Amino acid sequence: ANRTPSASGASTDSERTPVRVDSQESQVSDTETVTDGHRWPRQNSMSMREWDIPYEELRMGDVIGTGRFGTVYRGYWHGDVAVKVLNMSHLNDEKALEQFKSEVSMFRKTRHENVILFMGACMQPPKLAIVTSLSKGMTLYTHLHLRKDKFNMNKTTVVAQQISQGMGYLHARGIIHKDLKSKNIFLDNGKVVITDFGLFSVTKLCFGNRKNDSLWIPPGWLCYLSPEIIRKLHAHQLHAEELPFSKSSDVYAFGTVWYELLCSEWPFKTQPPEAIIWQVGKGMKQPLANLQASRDVKDILMLCWSFREEDRPDFVRLANFFDKLPKKRLARSPSHPIHLSRSAES
Ligand code: ADP
Ligand code: MG
């Protein structure tokens, strides 16, 4: 049914976007949003159908890979696309479908250079899929952990800055990523593209479907989780919406990405999950003694990894920091590279 916005501007739309930040700091409403002095139109007057892509219209190609949500395919829909088919056999569940729709209504509002282009979604259960632009580049994970590519400090800084800009944008739109990690950051022709924001709550539903009820910890996940989240992990907890994801937990995860950029490895890399959980929960951090980097570079890492959420900087501050970083260093000692071990590859 077509909906028109009510005269009062109050939304009665059952599909209105939930705001996924603390209510005091909510900045996105589906009725009218004022950002930077602009008045944005009421988007709930636009039917979700505009973002529906009939499954039959998609030409599916090869599988690119399988992750937590389901399977990602190369696809064709008015050009090359990535199709993320959610693996939810139990999706006759009305609540799960509603949740998926509300995630999608968040994605359709994102327009930023460093954020993946959302093109639409297939909403007919059991065929649920998200269609985005296809990244032709590699993920940061592939660059750093598999190929062992060495980025010089300038490139490292530019990448960190672009991540901060994309994340700052998502946060300003009221979107918490919840799964920021090097596998969800692509480098397309040197440009950062962030993917898979906000999808985490859909994932949990998949967790919830598992037969055994022990907590399943995907490899390489723990080191992105902030202390307040780690402390909430329980073996019998299947509802991850109980986990306190926030803007500052995204900043903590970014700290880990910054560490990966600097060291090409994960913090706590050789340690078993229980040891990581114990240490992070107590506020202990990966030691930086072996990291050859300037004080500034290490400080930003320590700030992002602050035990107290309120001590972590926001992404606007981080972007400013990275903006100043290379110039500052060049002004100080142009002939002395911070990373003596790094190649001069650009
Ligand atoms: P994960 O993020 O844990 O690797 P995903 O399910 O998100 O798991 O992704 C599965 C695979 O599909 C990964 O190899 C990922 O790099 C790839 N992929 C995801 N989104 C895109 C995209 N938009 N373009 C190209 N490849 C993608
Ligand atoms: Mg992913």
CSV table of C-alpha atoms and ligand atoms in Angstrom, one decimal:
chain,number,residue,atom,x,y,z
A,1,ALA,CA,0.0,0.0,0.0
A,2,ASN,CA,1.2,3.5,-0.7
A,3,ARG,CA,1.9,5.6,2.3
A,4,THR,CA,1.9,9.3,2.5
A,5,PRO,CA,3.6,11.2,5.3
A,6,SER,CA,1.2,12.4,7.9
A,7,ALA,CA,0.8,16.1,8.3
A,8,SER,CA,2.3,16.1,11.7
A,9,GLY,CA,5.4,14.4,10.3
A,10,ALA,CA,5.0,11.6,12.8
A,11,SER,CA,5.7,8.2,11.3
A,12,THR,CA,3.2,5.5,11.5
A,13,ASP,CA,5.2,3.4,9.1
A,14,SER,CA,5.9,-0.1,10.5
A,15,GLU,CA,8.9,-0.2,8.3
A,16,ARG,CA,10.5,2.9,9.7
A,17,THR,CA,14.1,2.7,10.4
A,18,PRO,CA,15.1,1.8,13.9
A,19,VAL,CA,17.7,4.1,15.3
A,20,ARG,CA,20.6,1.9,16.4
A,21,VAL,CA,22.4,4.3,18.7
A,22,ASP,CA,21.7,5.4,22.2
A,23,SER,CA,18.5,7.4,22.2
A,24,GLN,CA,20.2,10.5,23.6
A,25,GLU,CA,22.4,10.7,20.6
A,26,SER,CA,20.1,9.6,17.9
A,27,GLN,CA,20.6,11.6,14.7
A,28,VAL,CA,18.6,9.7,12.2
A,29,SER,CA,14.9,9.7,12.3
A,30,ASP,CA,12.8,8.4,9.4
A,31,THR,CA,10.5,11.4,9.5
A,32,GLU,CA,12.9,14.3,9.0
A,33,THR,CA,16.5,14.7,9.6
A,34,VAL,CA,18.4,17.9,10.0
A,35,THR,CA,22.1,17.5,9.3
A,36,ASP,CA,24.5,20.3,8.7
A,37,GLY,CA,21.7,22.7,8.4
A,38,HIS,CA,19.9,20.8,5.6
A,39,ARG,CA,16.5,19.5,5.9
A,40,TRP,CA,16.2,16.1,4.4
A,41,PRO,CA,12.9,14.8,3.0
A,42,ARG,CA,10.9,12.2,4.9
A,43,GLN,CA,12.2,9.0,3.5
A,44,ASN,CA,9.5,6.9,5.0
A,45,SER,CA,7.2,8.2,2.3
A,46,MET,CA,9.2,6.2,-0.2
A,47,SER,CA,8.1,2.7,-0.3
A,48,MET,CA,10.6,0.0,0.5
A,49,ARG,CA,9.6,-1.6,-2.8
A,50,GLU,CA,11.8,0.8,-4.6
A,51,TRP,CA,14.7,-1.1,-3.2
A,52,ASP,CA,13.3,-4.5,-3.9
A,53,ILE,CA,15.0,-6.4,-6.6
A,54,PRO,CA,13.0,-9.4,-7.9
A,55,TYR,CA,15.2,-12.5,-7.5
A,56,GLU,CA,14.5,-13.5,-11.1
A,57,GLU,CA,16.1,-10.2,-12.4
A,58,LEU,CA,19.4,-11.2,-10.9
A,59,ARG,CA,21.8,-13.2,-13.0
A,60,MET,CA,23.9,-15.2,-10.5
A,61,GLY,CA,27.5,-16.0,-11.3
A,62,ASP,CA,30.2,-17.8,-9.3
A,63,VAL,CA,30.5,-18.0,-5.6
A,64,ILE,CA,33.0,-15.5,-4.3
A,65,GLY,CA,33.1,-16.8,-0.8
A,66,THR,CA,31.2,-17.8,2.2
A,67,GLY,CA,31.1,-15.9,5.4
A,68,ARG,CA,29.0,-15.6,8.5
A,69,PHE,CA,25.9,-14.4,6.9
A,70,GLY,CA,25.7,-16.7,4.0
A,71,THR,CA,27.2,-16.8,0.6
A,72,VAL,CA,28.4,-14.0,-1.6
A,73,TYR,CA,28.0,-14.4,-5.4
A,74,ARG,CA,29.3,-12.5,-8.3
A,75,GLY,CA,26.1,-11.3,-10.0
A,76,TYR,CA,24.8,-9.3,-12.9
A,77,TRP,CA,22.1,-6.6,-12.5
A,78,HIS,CA,22.5,-3.7,-14.8
A,79,GLY,CA,26.3,-4.4,-14.6
A,80,ASP,CA,28.5,-6.4,-12.2
A,81,VAL,CA,27.2,-6.7,-8.6
A,82,ALA,CA,27.9,-8.6,-5.5
A,83,VAL,CA,24.9,-10.6,-4.2
A,84,LYS,CA,25.0,-11.5,-0.5
A,85,VAL,CA,22.5,-14.3,-0.1
A,86,LEU,CA,21.6,-14.7,3.5
A,87,ASN,CA,21.6,-18.3,4.7
A,88,MET,CA,18.4,-18.4,6.8
A,89,SER,CA,16.4,-21.5,6.2
A,90,HIS,CA,14.4,-20.5,9.2
A,91,LEU,CA,13.3,-17.3,7.7
A,92,ASN,CA,9.6,-18.0,7.7
A,93,ASP,CA,10.2,-16.4,11.1
A,94,GLU,CA,8.4,-13.0,10.8
A,95,LYS,CA,10.6,-11.3,13.3
A,96,ALA,CA,13.8,-12.2,11.5
A,97,LEU,CA,12.3,-10.9,8.3
A,98,GLU,CA,11.3,-7.6,9.9
A,99,GLN,CA,14.8,-7.3,11.3
A,100,PHE,CA,16.3,-7.9,7.8
A,101,LYS,CA,14.0,-5.2,6.4
A,102,SER,CA,15.0,-2.7,9.0
A,103,GLU,CA,18.7,-3.4,8.3
A,104,VAL,CA,18.0,-2.8,4.6
A,105,SER,CA,16.2,0.5,5.3
A,106,MET,CA,19.4,1.7,7.0
A,107,PHE,CA,21.6,0.8,4.0
A,108,ARG,CA,19.6,2.6,1.4
A,109,LYS,CA,20.5,5.9,3.1
A,110,THR,CA,24.2,5.6,2.7
A,111,ARG,CA,26.1,7.6,0.2
A,112,HIS,CA,29.8,8.0,0.8
A,113,GLU,CA,32.9,7.4,-1.2
A,114,ASN,CA,34.3,5.0,1.3
A,115,VAL,CA,31.2,3.0,2.0
A,116,ILE,CA,30.0,0.2,-0.4
A,117,LEU,CA,27.2,1.2,-2.8
A,118,PHE,CA,24.0,-0.5,-1.7
A,119,MET,CA,21.9,-1.2,-4.8
A,120,GLY,CA,18.9,-3.1,-3.4
A,121,ALA,CA,17.7,-6.2,-1.8
A,122,CYS,CA,15.6,-9.3,-2.6
A,123,MET,CA,13.0,-9.5,0.1
A,124,GLN,CA,10.9,-12.5,-0.8
A,125,PRO,CA,11.6,-15.2,1.8
A,126,PRO,CA,13.3,-17.7,1.7
A,127,LYS,CA,15.3,-15.8,-0.9
A,128,LEU,CA,16.8,-12.9,1.0
A,129,ALA,CA,19.8,-11.1,-0.5
A,130,ILE,CA,21.5,-7.8,-0.5
A,131,VAL,CA,22.9,-6.5,-3.7
A,132,THR,CA,25.9,-4.1,-3.6
A,133,SER,CA,28.5,-2.9,-6.0
A,134,LEU,CA,31.2,-5.5,-6.7
A,135,SER,CA,34.6,-4.6,-5.3
A,136,LYS,CA,37.3,-5.4,-7.8
A,137,GLY,CA,40.1,-4.9,-5.4
A,138,MET,CA,41.3,-7.0,-2.4
A,139,THR,CA,40.4,-6.7,1.2
A,140,LEU,CA,42.9,-5.2,3.7
A,141,TYR,CA,42.9,-8.7,5.2
A,142,THR,CA,44.2,-10.2,1.9
A,143,HIS,CA,46.8,-7.4,1.5
A,144,LEU,CA,48.1,-7.6,5.0
A,145,HIS,CA,47.7,-11.1,6.2
A,146,LEU,CA,47.8,-13.3,3.1
A,147,ARG,CA,50.0,-11.3,0.6
A,148,LYS,CA,52.0,-9.7,3.4
A,149,ASP,CA,52.0,-6.5,1.4
A,150,LYS,CA,54.0,-3.7,3.0
A,151,PHE,CA,52.4,-0.3,2.9
A,152,ASN,CA,54.7,2.6,3.6
A,153,MET,CA,53.6,5.0,6.3
A,154,ASN,CA,52.0,7.5,3.9
A,155,LYS,CA,49.8,4.8,2.4
A,156,THR,CA,49.0,3.4,5.9
A,157,THR,CA,47.9,6.8,7.0
A,158,VAL,CA,45.8,7.5,3.9
A,159,VAL,CA,44.0,4.2,4.3
A,160,ALA,CA,43.4,4.8,8.0
A,161,GLN,CA,42.1,8.3,7.2
A,162,GLN,CA,39.6,7.0,4.6
A,163,ILE,CA,38.4,4.3,7.0
A,164,SER,CA,37.8,7.1,9.6
A,165,GLN,CA,35.9,9.2,7.1
A,166,GLY,CA,33.7,6.4,6.0
A,167,MET,CA,33.1,5.3,9.6
A,168,GLY,CA,32.5,8.9,10.7
A,169,TYR,CA,29.9,9.2,8.0
A,170,LEU,CA,28.1,5.9,9.1
A,171,HIS,CA,28.1,7.1,12.7
A,172,ALA,CA,26.7,10.5,11.7
A,173,ARG,CA,23.8,8.6,10.0
A,174,GLY,CA,23.2,6.6,13.2
A,175,ILE,CA,24.6,3.4,11.8
A,176,ILE,CA,26.9,1.3,14.0
A,177,HIS,CA,29.0,-1.1,12.0
A,178,LYS,CA,29.3,-3.9,14.6
A,179,ASP,CA,31.7,-5.9,12.5
A,180,LEU,CA,34.5,-3.6,11.4
A,181,LYS,CA,37.5,-5.8,10.5
A,182,SER,CA,40.1,-6.0,7.8
A,183,LYS,CA,38.0,-8.5,5.9
A,184,ASN,CA,35.2,-6.0,5.6
A,185,ILE,CA,37.5,-3.2,4.2
A,186,PHE,CA,38.3,-3.3,0.5
A,187,LEU,CA,41.0,-1.4,-1.3
A,188,ASP,CA,39.7,-0.5,-4.8
A,189,ASN,CA,42.4,1.2,-6.8
A,190,GLY,CA,43.8,2.6,-3.6
A,191,LYS,CA,40.4,3.8,-2.3
A,192,VAL,CA,39.0,2.3,0.9
A,193,VAL,CA,35.5,0.8,0.6
A,194,ILE,CA,33.8,-0.4,3.8
A,195,THR,CA,31.3,-3.2,3.6
A,196,ASP,CA,28.9,-5.3,5.8
A,197,PHE,CA,27.9,-2.5,8.3
A,198,GLY,CA,24.9,-3.2,10.4
A,199,LEU,CA,24.5,-6.8,9.2
A,200,PHE,CA,25.6,-8.3,12.4
A,201,SER,CA,22.2,-8.6,13.9
A,202,VAL,CA,21.1,-10.7,11.0
A,203,THR,CA,24.1,-13.0,11.7
A,204,LYS,CA,23.0,-13.7,15.2
A,205,LEU,CA,19.8,-15.1,14.0
A,206,CYS,CA,22.0,-17.6,12.2
A,207,PHE,CA,23.9,-18.3,15.4
A,208,GLY,CA,20.6,-18.8,17.1
A,209,ASN,CA,19.9,-21.6,14.7
A,210,ARG,CA,22.9,-23.6,15.7
A,211,LYS,CA,22.3,-27.0,17.3
A,212,ASN,CA,24.8,-26.9,20.1
A,213,ASP,CA,24.5,-24.0,22.4
A,214,SER,CA,28.1,-23.2,23.1
A,215,LEU,CA,29.3,-19.8,22.0
A,216,TRP,CA,30.9,-20.1,18.6
A,217,ILE,CA,33.8,-17.7,18.2
A,218,PRO,CA,34.8,-17.2,14.6
A,219,PRO,CA,38.6,-17.1,14.1
A,220,GLY,CA,40.0,-13.6,14.0
A,221,TRP,CA,36.9,-12.0,15.6
A,222,LEU,CA,37.8,-11.6,19.3
A,223,CYS,CA,40.6,-9.1,18.7
A,224,TYR,CA,38.0,-6.6,17.4
A,225,LEU,CA,35.8,-6.8,20.4
A,226,SER,CA,36.0,-4.1,23.0
A,227,PRO,CA,36.3,-4.9,26.8
A,228,GLU,CA,32.6,-4.1,27.5
A,229,ILE,CA,31.6,-6.6,24.7
A,230,ILE,CA,34.0,-9.3,25.8
A,231,ARG,CA,32.7,-9.1,29.3
A,232,LYS,CA,29.2,-9.8,28.1
A,233,LEU,CA,30.1,-13.0,26.2
A,234,HIS,CA,28.7,-16.1,27.7
A,235,ALA,CA,28.8,-19.6,26.6
A,236,HIS,CA,25.0,-19.9,26.5
A,237,GLN,CA,24.3,-16.6,24.9
A,238,LEU,CA,22.9,-16.8,21.5
A,239,HIS,CA,21.2,-13.4,21.3
A,240,ALA,CA,24.0,-11.1,20.3
A,241,GLU,CA,21.6,-8.1,20.5
A,242,GLU,CA,22.5,-8.3,24.1
A,243,LEU,CA,26.0,-7.4,23.2
A,244,PRO,CA,26.6,-3.7,23.8
A,245,PHE,CA,27.8,-2.6,20.4
A,246,SER,CA,28.2,1.2,20.1
A,247,LYS,CA,30.0,3.9,18.3
A,248,SER,CA,32.9,3.5,20.7
A,249,SER,CA,33.0,-0.3,20.2
A,250,ASP,CA,33.4,0.5,16.5
A,251,VAL,CA,36.3,2.7,17.4
A,252,TYR,CA,37.9,-0.1,19.4
A,253,ALA,CA,37.6,-2.4,16.4
A,254,PHE,CA,39.2,0.4,14.3
A,255,GLY,CA,42.1,0.4,16.7
A,256,THR,CA,42.7,-3.2,15.8
A,257,VAL,CA,42.6,-2.4,12.1
A,258,TRP,CA,45.2,0.4,12.7
A,259,TYR,CA,47.4,-2.2,14.5
A,260,GLU,CA,47.0,-4.6,11.6
A,261,LEU,CA,48.0,-1.8,9.2
A,262,LEU,CA,51.1,-1.1,11.2
A,263,CYS,CA,52.1,-4.7,12.0
A,264,SER,CA,50.5,-6.9,9.4
A,265,GLU,CA,49.2,-9.2,12.1
A,266,TRP,CA,46.5,-9.3,14.7
A,267,PRO,CA,47.0,-8.4,18.3
A,268,PHE,CA,47.2,-11.4,20.7
A,269,LYS,CA,47.9,-13.5,17.6
A,270,THR,CA,49.3,-16.6,19.2
A,271,GLN,CA,46.9,-16.7,22.1
A,272,PRO,CA,43.9,-19.0,22.7
A,273,PRO,CA,40.4,-17.3,22.9
A,274,GLU,CA,40.2,-17.8,26.7
A,275,ALA,CA,43.4,-15.9,27.2
A,276,ILE,CA,42.3,-13.1,25.0
A,277,ILE,CA,38.9,-12.8,26.7
A,278,TRP,CA,40.6,-12.8,30.1
A,279,GLN,CA,43.1,-10.1,29.3
A,280,VAL,CA,40.9,-7.8,27.3
A,281,GLY,CA,38.1,-8.1,29.9
A,282,LYS,CA,40.7,-6.9,32.5
A,283,GLY,CA,41.8,-4.0,30.4
A,284,MET,CA,45.1,-5.4,29.2
A,285,LYS,CA,46.3,-4.5,25.8
A,286,GLN,CA,48.7,-6.0,23.2
A,287,PRO,CA,52.2,-4.6,24.2
A,288,LEU,CA,53.7,-2.3,21.6
A,289,ALA,CA,57.3,-2.6,22.6
A,290,ASN,CA,58.3,-4.2,19.3
A,291,LEU,CA,56.3,-1.8,17.2
A,292,GLN,CA,58.6,0.7,15.5
A,293,ALA,CA,56.4,3.7,15.3
A,294,SER,CA,56.3,7.3,16.5
A,295,ARG,CA,54.7,8.2,19.8
A,296,ASP,CA,51.7,9.8,18.0
A,297,VAL,CA,51.0,6.6,16.1
A,298,LYS,CA,51.1,4.5,19.2
A,299,ASP,CA,49.0,7.0,21.2
A,300,ILE,CA,46.2,6.7,18.7
A,301,LEU,CA,46.3,3.0,19.1
A,302,MET,CA,46.1,3.2,22.9
A,303,LEU,CA,43.3,5.8,22.7
A,304,CYS,CA,41.2,3.6,20.4
A,305,TRP,CA,41.8,0.6,22.7
A,306,SER,CA,40.9,2.6,25.9
A,307,PHE,CA,39.2,0.5,28.5
A,308,ARG,CA,36.7,3.2,29.2
A,309,GLU,CA,34.4,3.9,26.3
A,310,GLU,CA,34.3,7.6,26.9
A,311,ASP,CA,38.1,7.8,26.6
A,312,ARG,CA,38.0,6.6,23.0
A,313,PRO,CA,38.1,9.3,20.3
A,314,ASP,CA,35.4,9.5,17.7
A,315,PHE,CA,36.1,9.1,14.0
A,316,VAL,CA,36.0,12.8,13.2
A,317,ARG,CA,38.8,13.3,15.7
A,318,LEU,CA,40.6,10.3,14.2
A,319,ALA,CA,40.3,11.6,10.6
A,320,ASN,CA,41.7,15.0,11.8
A,321,PHE,CA,44.6,13.2,13.4
A,322,PHE,CA,45.4,11.2,10.3
A,323,ASP,CA,45.1,14.4,8.2
A,324,LYS,CA,47.9,15.9,10.2
A,325,LEU,CA,50.1,12.9,10.7
A,326,PRO,CA,52.1,12.6,7.4
A,327,LYS,CA,52.7,16.4,7.1
A,328,LYS,CA,53.8,16.6,10.6
A,329,ARG,CA,56.2,13.8,10.3
A,330,LEU,CA,57.6,15.2,7.0
A,331,ALA,CA,58.1,18.6,8.6
A,332,ARG,CA,59.9,17.1,11.5
A,333,SER,CA,62.3,14.7,9.8
A,334,PRO,CA,61.8,14.2,6.1
A,335,SER,CA,64.7,11.9,5.7
A,336,HIS,CA,63.9,9.6,8.6
A,337,PRO,CA,61.2,7.1,7.9
A,338,ILE,CA,59.2,5.9,10.9
A,339,HIS,CA,59.1,2.4,9.7
A,340,LEU,CA,62.7,1.4,8.9
A,341,SER,CA,61.5,-2.0,8.1
A,342,ARG,CA,59.0,-1.0,5.5
A,343,SER,CA,59.6,-0.8,1.8
A,344,ALA,CA,59.1,2.3,-0.1
A,345,GLU,CA,56.2,0.8,-2.1
A,346,SER,CA,53.5,3.4,-2.5
B,1,ADP,P1,33.8,-12.2,5.5
B,1,ADP,O1,33.6,-10.7,5.6
B,1,ADP,O2,33.9,-12.7,6.9
B,1,ADP,O3,35.0,-12.5,4.7
B,1,ADP,P2,31.5,-12.3,3.8
B,1,ADP,O4,30.4,-13.2,3.8
B,1,ADP,O5,31.3,-10.9,4.1
B,1,ADP,O6,32.6,-12.9,4.8
B,1,ADP,O7,32.3,-12.4,2.4
B,1,ADP,C1,32.5,-13.6,1.7
B,1,ADP,C2,33.5,-13.3,0.6
B,1,ADP,O8,32.9,-12.5,-0.4
B,1,ADP,C3,34.8,-12.7,1.0
B,1,ADP,O9,35.8,-13.2,0.3
B,1,ADP,C4,34.6,-11.2,0.6
B,1,ADP,O10,35.8,-10.6,0.4
B,1,ADP,C5,33.7,-11.3,-0.6
B,1,ADP,N1,32.9,-10.1,-0.8
B,1,ADP,C6,32.0,-9.6,0.1
B,1,ADP,N2,31.4,-8.5,-0.4
B,1,ADP,C7,32.0,-8.3,-1.6
B,1,ADP,C8,31.8,-7.2,-2.6
B,1,ADP,N3,31.0,-6.2,-2.4
B,1,ADP,N4,32.6,-7.3,-3.7
B,1,ADP,C9,33.5,-8.3,-3.9
B,1,ADP,N5,33.7,-9.3,-3.0
B,1,ADP,C10,32.9,-9.3,-1.9
B,2,MG,MG,32.3,-9.4,5.0
